mmCIF file of C-alpha atoms and ligand atoms in Angstrom:
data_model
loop_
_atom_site.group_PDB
_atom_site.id
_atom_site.type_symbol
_atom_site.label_atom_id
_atom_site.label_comp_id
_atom_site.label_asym_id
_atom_site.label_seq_id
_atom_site.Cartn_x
_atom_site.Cartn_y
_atom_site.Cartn_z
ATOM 1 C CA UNK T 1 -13.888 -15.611 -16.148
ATOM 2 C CA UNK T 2 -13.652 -13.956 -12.257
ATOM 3 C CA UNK T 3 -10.691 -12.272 -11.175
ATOM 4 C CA UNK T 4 -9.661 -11.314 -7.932
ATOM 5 C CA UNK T 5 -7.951 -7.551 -6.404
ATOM 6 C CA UNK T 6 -7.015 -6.619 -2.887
ATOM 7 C CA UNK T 7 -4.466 -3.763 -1.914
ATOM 8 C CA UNK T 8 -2.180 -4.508 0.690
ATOM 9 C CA UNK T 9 0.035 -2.879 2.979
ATOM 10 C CA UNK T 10 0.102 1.361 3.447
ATOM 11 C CA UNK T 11 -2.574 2.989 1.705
ATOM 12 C CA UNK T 12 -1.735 5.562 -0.421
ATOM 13 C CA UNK T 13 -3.764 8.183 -2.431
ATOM 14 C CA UNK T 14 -4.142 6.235 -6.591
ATOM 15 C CA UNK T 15 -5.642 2.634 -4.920
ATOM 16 C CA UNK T 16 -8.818 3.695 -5.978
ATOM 17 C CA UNK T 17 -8.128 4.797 -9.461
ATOM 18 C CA UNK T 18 -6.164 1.260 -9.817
ATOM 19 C CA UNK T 19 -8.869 -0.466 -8.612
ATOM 20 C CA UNK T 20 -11.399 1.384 -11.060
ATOM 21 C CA UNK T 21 -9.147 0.994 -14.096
ATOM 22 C CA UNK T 22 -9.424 -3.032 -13.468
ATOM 23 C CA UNK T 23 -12.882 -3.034 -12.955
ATOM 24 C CA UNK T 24 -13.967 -0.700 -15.676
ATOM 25 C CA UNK T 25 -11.645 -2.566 -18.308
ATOM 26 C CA UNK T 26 -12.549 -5.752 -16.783
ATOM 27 C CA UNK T 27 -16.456 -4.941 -17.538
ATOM 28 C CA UNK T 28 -16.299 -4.165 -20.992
ATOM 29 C CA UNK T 29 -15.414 -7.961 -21.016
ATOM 30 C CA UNK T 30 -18.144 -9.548 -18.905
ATOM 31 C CA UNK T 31 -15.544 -10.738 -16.511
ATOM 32 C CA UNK T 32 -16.377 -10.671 -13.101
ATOM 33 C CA UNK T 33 -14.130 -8.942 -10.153
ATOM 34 C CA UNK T 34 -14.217 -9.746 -6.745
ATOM 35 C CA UNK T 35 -12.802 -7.177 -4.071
ATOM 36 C CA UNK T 36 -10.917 -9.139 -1.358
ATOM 37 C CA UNK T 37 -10.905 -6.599 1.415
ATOM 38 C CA UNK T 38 -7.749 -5.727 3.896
ATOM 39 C CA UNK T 39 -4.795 -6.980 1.616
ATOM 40 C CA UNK T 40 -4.209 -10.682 1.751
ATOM 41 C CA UNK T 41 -6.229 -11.591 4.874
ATOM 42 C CA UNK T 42 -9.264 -10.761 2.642
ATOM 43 C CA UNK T 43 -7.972 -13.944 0.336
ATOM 44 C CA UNK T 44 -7.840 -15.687 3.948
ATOM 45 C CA UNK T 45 -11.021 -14.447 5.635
ATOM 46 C CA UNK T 46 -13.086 -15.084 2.153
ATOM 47 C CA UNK T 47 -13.926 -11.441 3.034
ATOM 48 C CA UNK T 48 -15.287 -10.480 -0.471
ATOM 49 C CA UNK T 49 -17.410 -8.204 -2.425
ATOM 50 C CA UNK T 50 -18.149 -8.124 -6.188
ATOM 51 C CA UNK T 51 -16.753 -4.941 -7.738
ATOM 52 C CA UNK T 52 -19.263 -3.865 -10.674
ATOM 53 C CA UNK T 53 -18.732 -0.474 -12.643
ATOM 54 C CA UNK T 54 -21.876 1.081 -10.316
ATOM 55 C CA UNK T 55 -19.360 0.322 -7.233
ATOM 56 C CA UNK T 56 -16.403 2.260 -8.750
ATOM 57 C CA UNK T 57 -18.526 5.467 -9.704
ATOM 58 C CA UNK T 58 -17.123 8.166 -7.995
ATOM 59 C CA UNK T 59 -14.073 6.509 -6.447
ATOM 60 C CA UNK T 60 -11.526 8.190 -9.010
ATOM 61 C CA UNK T 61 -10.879 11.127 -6.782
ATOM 62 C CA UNK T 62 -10.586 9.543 -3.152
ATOM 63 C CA UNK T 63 -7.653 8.597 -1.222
ATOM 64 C CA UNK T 64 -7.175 5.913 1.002
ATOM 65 C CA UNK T 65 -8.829 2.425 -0.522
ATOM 66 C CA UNK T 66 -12.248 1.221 -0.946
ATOM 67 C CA UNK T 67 -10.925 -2.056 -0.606
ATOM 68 C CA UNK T 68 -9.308 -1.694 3.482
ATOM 69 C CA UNK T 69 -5.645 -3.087 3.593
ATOM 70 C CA UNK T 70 -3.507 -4.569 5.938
ATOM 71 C CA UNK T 71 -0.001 -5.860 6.378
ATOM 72 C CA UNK T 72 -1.123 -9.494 6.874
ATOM 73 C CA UNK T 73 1.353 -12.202 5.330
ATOM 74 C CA UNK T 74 -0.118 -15.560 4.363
ATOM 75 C CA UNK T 75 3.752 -16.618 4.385
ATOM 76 C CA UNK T 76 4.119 -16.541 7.851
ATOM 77 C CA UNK T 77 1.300 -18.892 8.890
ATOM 78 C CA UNK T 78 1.210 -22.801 6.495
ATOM 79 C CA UNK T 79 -2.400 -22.612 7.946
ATOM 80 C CA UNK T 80 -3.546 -19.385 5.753
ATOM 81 C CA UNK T 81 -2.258 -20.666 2.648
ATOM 82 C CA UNK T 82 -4.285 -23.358 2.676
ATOM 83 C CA UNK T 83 -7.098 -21.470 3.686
ATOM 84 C CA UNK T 84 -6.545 -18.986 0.898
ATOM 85 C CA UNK T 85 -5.774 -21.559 -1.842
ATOM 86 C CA UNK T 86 -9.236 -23.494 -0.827
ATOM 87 C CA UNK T 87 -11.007 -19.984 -1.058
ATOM 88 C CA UNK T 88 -9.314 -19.207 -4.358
ATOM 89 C CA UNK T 89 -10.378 -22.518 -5.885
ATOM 90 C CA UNK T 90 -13.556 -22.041 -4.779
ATOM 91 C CA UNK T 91 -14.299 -19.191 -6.125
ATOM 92 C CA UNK T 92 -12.800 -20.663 -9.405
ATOM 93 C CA UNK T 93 -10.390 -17.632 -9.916
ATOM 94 C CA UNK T 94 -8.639 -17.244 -12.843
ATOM 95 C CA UNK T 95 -5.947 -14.603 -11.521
ATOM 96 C CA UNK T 96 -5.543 -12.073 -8.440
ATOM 97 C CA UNK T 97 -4.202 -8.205 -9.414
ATOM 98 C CA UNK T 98 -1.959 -7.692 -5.587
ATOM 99 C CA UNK T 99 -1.612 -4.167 -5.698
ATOM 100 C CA UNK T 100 1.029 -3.463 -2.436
ATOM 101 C CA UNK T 101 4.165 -2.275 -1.784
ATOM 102 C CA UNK T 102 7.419 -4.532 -1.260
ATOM 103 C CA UNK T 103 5.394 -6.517 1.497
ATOM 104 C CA UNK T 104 2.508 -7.205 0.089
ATOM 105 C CA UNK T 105 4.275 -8.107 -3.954
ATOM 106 C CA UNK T 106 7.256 -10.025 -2.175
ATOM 107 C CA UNK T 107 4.189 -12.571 -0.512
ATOM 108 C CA UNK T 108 2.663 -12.297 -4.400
ATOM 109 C CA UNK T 109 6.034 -13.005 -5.457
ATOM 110 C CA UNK T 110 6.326 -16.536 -3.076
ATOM 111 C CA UNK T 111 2.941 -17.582 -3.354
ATOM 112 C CA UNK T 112 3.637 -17.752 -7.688
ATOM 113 C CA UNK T 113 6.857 -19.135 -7.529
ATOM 114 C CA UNK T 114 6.396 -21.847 -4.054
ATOM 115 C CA UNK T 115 2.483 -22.290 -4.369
ATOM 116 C CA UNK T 116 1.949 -21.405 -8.448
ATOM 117 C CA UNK T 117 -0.706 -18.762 -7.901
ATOM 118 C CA UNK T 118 -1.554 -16.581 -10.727
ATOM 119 C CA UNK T 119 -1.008 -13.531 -9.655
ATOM 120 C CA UNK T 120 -0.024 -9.753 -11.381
ATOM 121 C CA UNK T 121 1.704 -7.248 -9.380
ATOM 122 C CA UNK T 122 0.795 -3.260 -9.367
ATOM 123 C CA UNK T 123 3.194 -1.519 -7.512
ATOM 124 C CA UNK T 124 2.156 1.442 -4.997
ATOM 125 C CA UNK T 125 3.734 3.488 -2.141
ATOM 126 C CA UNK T 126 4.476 7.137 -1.492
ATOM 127 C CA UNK T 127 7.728 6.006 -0.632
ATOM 128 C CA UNK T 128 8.560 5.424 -4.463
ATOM 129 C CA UNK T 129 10.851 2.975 -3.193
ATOM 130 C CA UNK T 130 10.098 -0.044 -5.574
ATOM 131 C CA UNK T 131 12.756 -1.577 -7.740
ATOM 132 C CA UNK T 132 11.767 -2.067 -11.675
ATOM 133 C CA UNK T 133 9.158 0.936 -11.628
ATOM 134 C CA UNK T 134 11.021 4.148 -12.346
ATOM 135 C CA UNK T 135 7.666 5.810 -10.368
ATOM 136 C CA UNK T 136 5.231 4.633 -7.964
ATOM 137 C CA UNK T 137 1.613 6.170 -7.647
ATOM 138 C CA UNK T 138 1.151 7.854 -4.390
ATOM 139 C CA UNK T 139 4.505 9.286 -4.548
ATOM 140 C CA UNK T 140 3.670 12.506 -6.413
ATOM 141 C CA UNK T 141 0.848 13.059 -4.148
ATOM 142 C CA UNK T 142 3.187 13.365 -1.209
ATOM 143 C CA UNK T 143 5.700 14.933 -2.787
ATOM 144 C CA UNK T 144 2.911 17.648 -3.705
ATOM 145 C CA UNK T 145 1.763 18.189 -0.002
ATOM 146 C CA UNK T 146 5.148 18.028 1.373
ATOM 147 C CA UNK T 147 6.174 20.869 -1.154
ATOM 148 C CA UNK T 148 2.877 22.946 0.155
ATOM 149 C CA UNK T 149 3.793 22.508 3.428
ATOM 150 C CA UNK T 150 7.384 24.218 2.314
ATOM 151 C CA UNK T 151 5.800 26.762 0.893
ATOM 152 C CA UNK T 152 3.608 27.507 3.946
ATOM 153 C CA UNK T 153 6.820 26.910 6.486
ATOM 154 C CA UNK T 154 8.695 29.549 4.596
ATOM 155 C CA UNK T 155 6.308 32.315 5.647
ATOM 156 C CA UNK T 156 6.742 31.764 9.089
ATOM 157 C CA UNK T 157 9.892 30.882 9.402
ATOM 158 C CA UNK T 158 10.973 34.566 7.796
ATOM 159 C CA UNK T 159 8.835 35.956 9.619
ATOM 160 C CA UNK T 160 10.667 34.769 13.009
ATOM 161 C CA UNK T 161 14.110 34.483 12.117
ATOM 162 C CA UNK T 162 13.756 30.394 12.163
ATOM 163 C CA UNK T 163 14.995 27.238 10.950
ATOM 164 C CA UNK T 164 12.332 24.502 10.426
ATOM 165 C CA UNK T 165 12.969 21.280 10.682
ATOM 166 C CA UNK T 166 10.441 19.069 8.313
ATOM 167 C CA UNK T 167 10.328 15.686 8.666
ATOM 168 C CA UNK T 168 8.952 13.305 5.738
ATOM 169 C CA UNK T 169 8.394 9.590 5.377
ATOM 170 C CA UNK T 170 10.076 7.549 2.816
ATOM 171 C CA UNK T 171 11.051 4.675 4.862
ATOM 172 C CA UNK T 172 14.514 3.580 4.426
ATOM 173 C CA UNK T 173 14.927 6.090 1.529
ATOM 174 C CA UNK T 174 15.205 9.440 0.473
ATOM 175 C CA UNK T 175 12.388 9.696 -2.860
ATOM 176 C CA UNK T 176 10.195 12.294 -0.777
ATOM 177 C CA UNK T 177 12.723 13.994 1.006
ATOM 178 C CA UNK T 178 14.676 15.000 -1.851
ATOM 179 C CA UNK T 179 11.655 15.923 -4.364
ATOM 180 C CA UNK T 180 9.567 17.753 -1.649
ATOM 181 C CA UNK T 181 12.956 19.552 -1.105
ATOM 182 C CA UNK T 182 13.714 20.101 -4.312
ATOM 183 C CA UNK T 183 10.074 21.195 -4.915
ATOM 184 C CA UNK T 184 9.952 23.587 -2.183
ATOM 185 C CA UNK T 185 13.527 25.329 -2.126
ATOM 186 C CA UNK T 186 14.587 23.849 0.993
ATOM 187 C CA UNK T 187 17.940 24.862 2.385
ATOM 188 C CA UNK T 188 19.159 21.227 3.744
ATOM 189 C CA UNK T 189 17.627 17.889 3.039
ATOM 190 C CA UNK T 190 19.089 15.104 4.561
ATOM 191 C CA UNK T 191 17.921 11.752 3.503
ATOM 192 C CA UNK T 192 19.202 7.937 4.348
ATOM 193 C CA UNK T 193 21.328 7.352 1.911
ATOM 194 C CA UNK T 194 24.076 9.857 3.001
ATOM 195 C CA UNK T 195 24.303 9.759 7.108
ATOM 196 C CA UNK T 196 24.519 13.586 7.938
ATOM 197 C CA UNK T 197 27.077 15.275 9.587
ATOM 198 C CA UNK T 198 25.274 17.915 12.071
ATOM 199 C CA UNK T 199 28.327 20.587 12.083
ATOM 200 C CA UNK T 200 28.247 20.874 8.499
ATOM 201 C CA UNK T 201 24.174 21.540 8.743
ATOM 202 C CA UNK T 202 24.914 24.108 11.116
ATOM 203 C CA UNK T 203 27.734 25.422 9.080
ATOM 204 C CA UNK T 204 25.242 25.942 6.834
ATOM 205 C CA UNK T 205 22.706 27.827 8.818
ATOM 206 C CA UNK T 206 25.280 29.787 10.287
ATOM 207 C CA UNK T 207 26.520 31.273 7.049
ATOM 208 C CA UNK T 208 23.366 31.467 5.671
ATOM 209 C CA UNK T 209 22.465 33.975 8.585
ATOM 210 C CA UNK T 210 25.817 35.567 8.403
ATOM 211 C CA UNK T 211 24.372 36.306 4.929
ATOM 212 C CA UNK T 212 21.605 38.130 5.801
ATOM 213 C CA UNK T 213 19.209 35.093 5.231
ATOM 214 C CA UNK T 214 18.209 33.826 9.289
ATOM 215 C CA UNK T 215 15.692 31.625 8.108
ATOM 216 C CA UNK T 216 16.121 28.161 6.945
ATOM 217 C CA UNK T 217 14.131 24.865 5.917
ATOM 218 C CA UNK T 218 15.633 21.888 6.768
ATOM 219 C CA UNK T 219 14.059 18.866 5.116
ATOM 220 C CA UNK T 220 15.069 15.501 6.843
ATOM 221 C CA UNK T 221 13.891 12.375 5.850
ATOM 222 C CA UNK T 222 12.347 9.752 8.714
ATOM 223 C CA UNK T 223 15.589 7.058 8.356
ATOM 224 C CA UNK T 224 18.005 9.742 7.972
ATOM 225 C CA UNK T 225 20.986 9.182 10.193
ATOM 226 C CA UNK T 226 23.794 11.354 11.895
ATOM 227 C CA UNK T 227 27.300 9.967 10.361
ATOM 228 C CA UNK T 228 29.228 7.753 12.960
ATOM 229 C CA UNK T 229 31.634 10.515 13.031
ATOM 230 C CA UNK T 230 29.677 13.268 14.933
ATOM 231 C CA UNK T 231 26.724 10.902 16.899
ATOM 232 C CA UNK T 232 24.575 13.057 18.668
ATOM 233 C CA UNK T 233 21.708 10.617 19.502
ATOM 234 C CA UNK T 234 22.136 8.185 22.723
ATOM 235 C CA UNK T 235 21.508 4.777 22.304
ATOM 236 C CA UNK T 236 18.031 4.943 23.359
ATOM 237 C CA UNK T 237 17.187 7.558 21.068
ATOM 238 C CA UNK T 238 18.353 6.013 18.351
ATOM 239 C CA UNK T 239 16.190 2.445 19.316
ATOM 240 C CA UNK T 240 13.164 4.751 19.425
ATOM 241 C CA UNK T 241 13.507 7.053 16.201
ATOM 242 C CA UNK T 242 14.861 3.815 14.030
ATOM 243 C CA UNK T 243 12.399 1.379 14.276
ATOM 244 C CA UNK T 244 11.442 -0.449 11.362
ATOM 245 C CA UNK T 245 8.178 -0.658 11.442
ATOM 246 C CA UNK T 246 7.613 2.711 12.977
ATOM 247 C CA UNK T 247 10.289 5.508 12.193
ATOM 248 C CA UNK T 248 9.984 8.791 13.301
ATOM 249 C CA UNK T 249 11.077 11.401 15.385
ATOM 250 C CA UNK T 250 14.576 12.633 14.184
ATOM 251 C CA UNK T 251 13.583 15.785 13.234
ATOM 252 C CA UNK T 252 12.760 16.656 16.626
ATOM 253 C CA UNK T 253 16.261 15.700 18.312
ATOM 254 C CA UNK T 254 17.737 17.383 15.074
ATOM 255 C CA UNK T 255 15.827 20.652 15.810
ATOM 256 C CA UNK T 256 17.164 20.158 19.377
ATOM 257 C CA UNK T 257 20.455 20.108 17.985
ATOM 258 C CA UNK T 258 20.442 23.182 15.540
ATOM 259 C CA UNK T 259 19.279 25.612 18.120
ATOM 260 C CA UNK T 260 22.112 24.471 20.541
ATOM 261 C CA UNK T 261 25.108 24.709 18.002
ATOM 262 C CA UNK T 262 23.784 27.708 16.396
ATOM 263 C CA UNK T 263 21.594 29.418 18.290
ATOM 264 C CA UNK T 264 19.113 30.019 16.216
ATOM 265 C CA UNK T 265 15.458 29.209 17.055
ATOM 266 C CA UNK T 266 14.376 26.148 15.490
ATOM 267 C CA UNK T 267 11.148 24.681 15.441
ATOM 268 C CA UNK T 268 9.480 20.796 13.939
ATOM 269 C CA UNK T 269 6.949 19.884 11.596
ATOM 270 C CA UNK T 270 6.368 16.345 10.897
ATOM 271 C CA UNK T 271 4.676 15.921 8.118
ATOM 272 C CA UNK T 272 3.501 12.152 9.208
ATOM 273 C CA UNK T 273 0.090 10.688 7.737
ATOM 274 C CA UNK T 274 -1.120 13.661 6.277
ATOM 275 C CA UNK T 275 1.233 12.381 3.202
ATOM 276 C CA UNK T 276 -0.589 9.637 2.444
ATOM 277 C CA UNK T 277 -4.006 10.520 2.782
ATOM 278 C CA UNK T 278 -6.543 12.715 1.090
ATOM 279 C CA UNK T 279 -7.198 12.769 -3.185
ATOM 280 C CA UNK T 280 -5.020 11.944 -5.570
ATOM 281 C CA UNK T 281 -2.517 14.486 -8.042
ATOM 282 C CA UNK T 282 -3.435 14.038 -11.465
ATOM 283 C CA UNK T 283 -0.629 12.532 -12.302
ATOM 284 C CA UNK T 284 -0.934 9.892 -9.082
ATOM 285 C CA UNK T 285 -4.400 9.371 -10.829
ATOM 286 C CA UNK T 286 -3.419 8.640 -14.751
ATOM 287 C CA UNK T 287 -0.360 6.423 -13.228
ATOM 288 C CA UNK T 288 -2.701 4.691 -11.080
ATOM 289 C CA UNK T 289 -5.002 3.979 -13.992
ATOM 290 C CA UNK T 290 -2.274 3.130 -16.460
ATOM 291 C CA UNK T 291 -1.244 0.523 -14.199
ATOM 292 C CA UNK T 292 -5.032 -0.601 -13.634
ATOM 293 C CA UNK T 293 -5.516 -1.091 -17.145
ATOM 294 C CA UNK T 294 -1.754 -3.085 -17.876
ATOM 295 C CA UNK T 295 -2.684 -5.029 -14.869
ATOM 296 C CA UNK T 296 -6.247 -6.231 -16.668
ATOM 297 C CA UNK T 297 -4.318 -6.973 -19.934
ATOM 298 C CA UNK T 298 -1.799 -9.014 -18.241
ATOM 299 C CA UNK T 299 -4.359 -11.105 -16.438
ATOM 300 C CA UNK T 300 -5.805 -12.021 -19.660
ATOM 301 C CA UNK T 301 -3.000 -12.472 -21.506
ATOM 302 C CA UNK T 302 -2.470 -15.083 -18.567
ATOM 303 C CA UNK T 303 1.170 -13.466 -17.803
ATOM 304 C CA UNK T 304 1.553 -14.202 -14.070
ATOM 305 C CA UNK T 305 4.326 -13.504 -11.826
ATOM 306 C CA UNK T 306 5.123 -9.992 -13.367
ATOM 307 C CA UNK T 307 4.459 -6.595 -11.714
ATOM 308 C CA UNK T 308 3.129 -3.499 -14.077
ATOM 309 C CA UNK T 309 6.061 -0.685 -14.115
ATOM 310 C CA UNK T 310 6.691 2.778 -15.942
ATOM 311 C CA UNK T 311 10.035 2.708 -17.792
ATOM 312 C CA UNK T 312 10.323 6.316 -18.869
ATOM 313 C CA UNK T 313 6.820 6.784 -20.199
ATOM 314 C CA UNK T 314 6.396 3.472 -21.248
ATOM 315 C CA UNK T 315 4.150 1.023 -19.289
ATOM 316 C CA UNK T 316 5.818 -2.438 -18.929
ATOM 317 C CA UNK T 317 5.832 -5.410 -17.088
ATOM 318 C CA UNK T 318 8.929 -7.184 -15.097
ATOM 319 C CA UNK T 319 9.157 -10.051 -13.272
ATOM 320 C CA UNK T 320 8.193 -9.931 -9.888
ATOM 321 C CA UNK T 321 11.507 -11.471 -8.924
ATOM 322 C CA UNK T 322 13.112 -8.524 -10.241
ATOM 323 C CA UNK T 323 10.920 -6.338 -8.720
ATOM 324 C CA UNK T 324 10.902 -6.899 -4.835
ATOM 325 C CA UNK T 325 13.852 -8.351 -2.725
ATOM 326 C CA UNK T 326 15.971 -4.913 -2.665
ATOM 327 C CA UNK T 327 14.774 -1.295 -2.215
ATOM 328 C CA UNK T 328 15.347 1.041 -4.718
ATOM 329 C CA UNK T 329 17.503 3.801 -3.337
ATOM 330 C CA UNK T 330 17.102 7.571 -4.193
ATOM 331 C CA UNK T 331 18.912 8.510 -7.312
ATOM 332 C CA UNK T 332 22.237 10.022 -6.876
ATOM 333 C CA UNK T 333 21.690 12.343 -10.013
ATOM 334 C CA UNK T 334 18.444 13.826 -7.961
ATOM 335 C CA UNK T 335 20.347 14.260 -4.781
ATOM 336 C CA UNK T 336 23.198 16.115 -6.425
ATOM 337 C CA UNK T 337 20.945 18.953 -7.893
ATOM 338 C CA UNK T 338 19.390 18.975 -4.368
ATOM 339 C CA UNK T 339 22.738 19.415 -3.493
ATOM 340 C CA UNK T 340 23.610 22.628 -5.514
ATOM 341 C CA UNK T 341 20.669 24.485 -3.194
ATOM 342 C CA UNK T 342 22.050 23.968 0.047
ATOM 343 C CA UNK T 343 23.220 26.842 2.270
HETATM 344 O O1 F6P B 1 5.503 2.822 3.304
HETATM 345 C C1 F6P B 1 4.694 3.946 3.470
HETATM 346 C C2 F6P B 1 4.887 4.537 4.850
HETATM 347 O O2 F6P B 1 4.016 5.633 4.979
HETATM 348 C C3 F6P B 1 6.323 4.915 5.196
HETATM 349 O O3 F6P B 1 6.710 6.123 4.602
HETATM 350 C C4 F6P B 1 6.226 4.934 6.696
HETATM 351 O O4 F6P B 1 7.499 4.732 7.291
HETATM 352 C C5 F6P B 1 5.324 3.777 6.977
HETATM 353 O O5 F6P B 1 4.532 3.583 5.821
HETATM 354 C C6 F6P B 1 4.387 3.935 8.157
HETATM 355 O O6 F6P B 1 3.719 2.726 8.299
HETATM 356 P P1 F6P B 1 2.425 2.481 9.201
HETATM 357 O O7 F6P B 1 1.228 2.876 8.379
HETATM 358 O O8 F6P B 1 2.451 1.024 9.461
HETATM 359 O O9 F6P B 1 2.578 3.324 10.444
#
């Protein structure tokens, strides 16, 4: 038997553990793994290597992929999916583990159901934005280094009498706002889901210096959006910051903003890249491997078209179908204890 992996779309810290998982589980069986490299174009290119347990050793504990990715979609071209179907035949594959976020499992998702290729989803993004996974790996690694930076912002920002303005990633949700927050004791976290009305954040500063406490965190999330109500961003602003394949830059006009109304210095850190890269948390590595080894089982058990998930602390599978399509928004429980902290 020969299998086929690739991970597609942004990296995250975990690829590698997932990746070692299937290979190492894979090997106890004699069956061979081929690593496509840079997410589906790999499958297009015939860009291959074989993945034996020597090539995993010490890959447990890096970020980023041994694999490359991309954002490639066979989808969008008839041309590459008869390229990769040729390549997959030739290679006589019995199955292809996708691990990607939304982009790269919705193509997984389409090539099953329109082209019937075997194929097992393992979902990943520090955006934890996946529907039918309660958890994503690569989201507790960002929510770790955005609650470090917190911790370090703090400092300096009592020092000085400051607010700081922190903006995260998270796409077009709120996951690593709201944890990294929650994690870090910030003052104001502002994520997509609930468009932000900028006098009530400076409300909140403003009493919160009033109190005797001049310093503030802000957290604000890279799709978070002033409410129609009190726009404060022109139009060109807002076609610069809200770009969907490249948000960012909010917290700087918000900064802007603060220091106006309430004259109080404010100052930005985005967070950017640094959230995605460097070694896994422990618990990004055990998910990562948990859904390595499902993956593996699914792939012999010949169950295609399903994507591995965590369900409380269970490990389970779900259609793909059910998986991609929508994003899952941030839980309104979480947000509401974030909530209680502000001001
Ligand atoms: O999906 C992960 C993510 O890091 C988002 O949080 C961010 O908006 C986006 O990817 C950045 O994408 P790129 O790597 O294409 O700049």
């Amino acid at each position: 038997m020969r299998i086929g992996i690739f991970t597609g779309g942004g990296d995250c810290p975990g690829l590698n553990a997932a990746i070692r998982a299937v290979v190492r589980s894979a090997s106890t069986d004699d069956v061979k793994v081929l690593g496509f490299r840079n997410g589906w174009r790999g499958l297009v290119d015939d860009d291959f290597a074989e993945l034996t347990r020597e090539s995993v050793i010490g890959i447990l504990p890096r970020g980023g992929t041994i694999l490359g990715t991309s954002r490639f979609n066979p989808l969008k071209d008839p041309d590459s999916i008869e390229t990769l179907k040729y390549n997959w035949q030739r290679h006589n594959l019995s199955g292809v583990i996708a691990v990607g976020g939304e982009g790269t499992l919705s193509a997984a998702r389409d090539l099953h159901e329109q082209h019937q290729l075997r194929v097992v989803g393992v979902p990943k993004t520090i955006d934890n934005d996946i529907n039918g996974t309660d958890f994503t790996f690569g989201f507790d690694t960002a929510v770790s280094v955005v609650t470090d930076a917190i911790d370090r912002l703090h400092s300096t920002a009592e020092s000085h009498h400051r607010v700081m303005v922190v903006e995260v990633m998270g796409r077009h949700t709120g996951w690593i706002a709201a944890y990294g927050g929650i994690a870090g004791g910030a003052d104001v976290i502002l994520v997509p889901e609930h468009p932000f009305r900028v006098s009530r954040v400076c409300d909140l500063l403003i009493n919160r210096k009033k109190d005797g406490r001049a310093f503030s965190i802000v957290v604000v999330a890279e799709d978070a959006r002033p409410h129609p109500d009190e726009p404060f961003l022109s139009d060109d602003e807002c076609s610069r910051i809200y770009r969907h394949d490249r948000l960012g830059g909010i917290g700087e006009m918000l900064a802007m903003e603060i220091e106006r109304c309430t004259e109080i210095q404010a100052r930005v850190t985005k967070l950017g890249y640094v959230q995605r890269g460097g070694s896994p948390t422990p618990a990004d590595r055990i998910l990562a491997t948990r859904f390595g080894i499902k993956a593996y089982e699914m792939v012999r058990a010949q169950q295609w078209g399903v994507m591995v998930a965590v369900r409380g602390n269970k490990i389970v599978t779900v259609p793909l179908t059910e998986a991609v399509g929508e994003v899952k928004f941030l839980d309104q429980d979480i947000y509401k204890i974030a909530e209680v902290f502000f001001g």
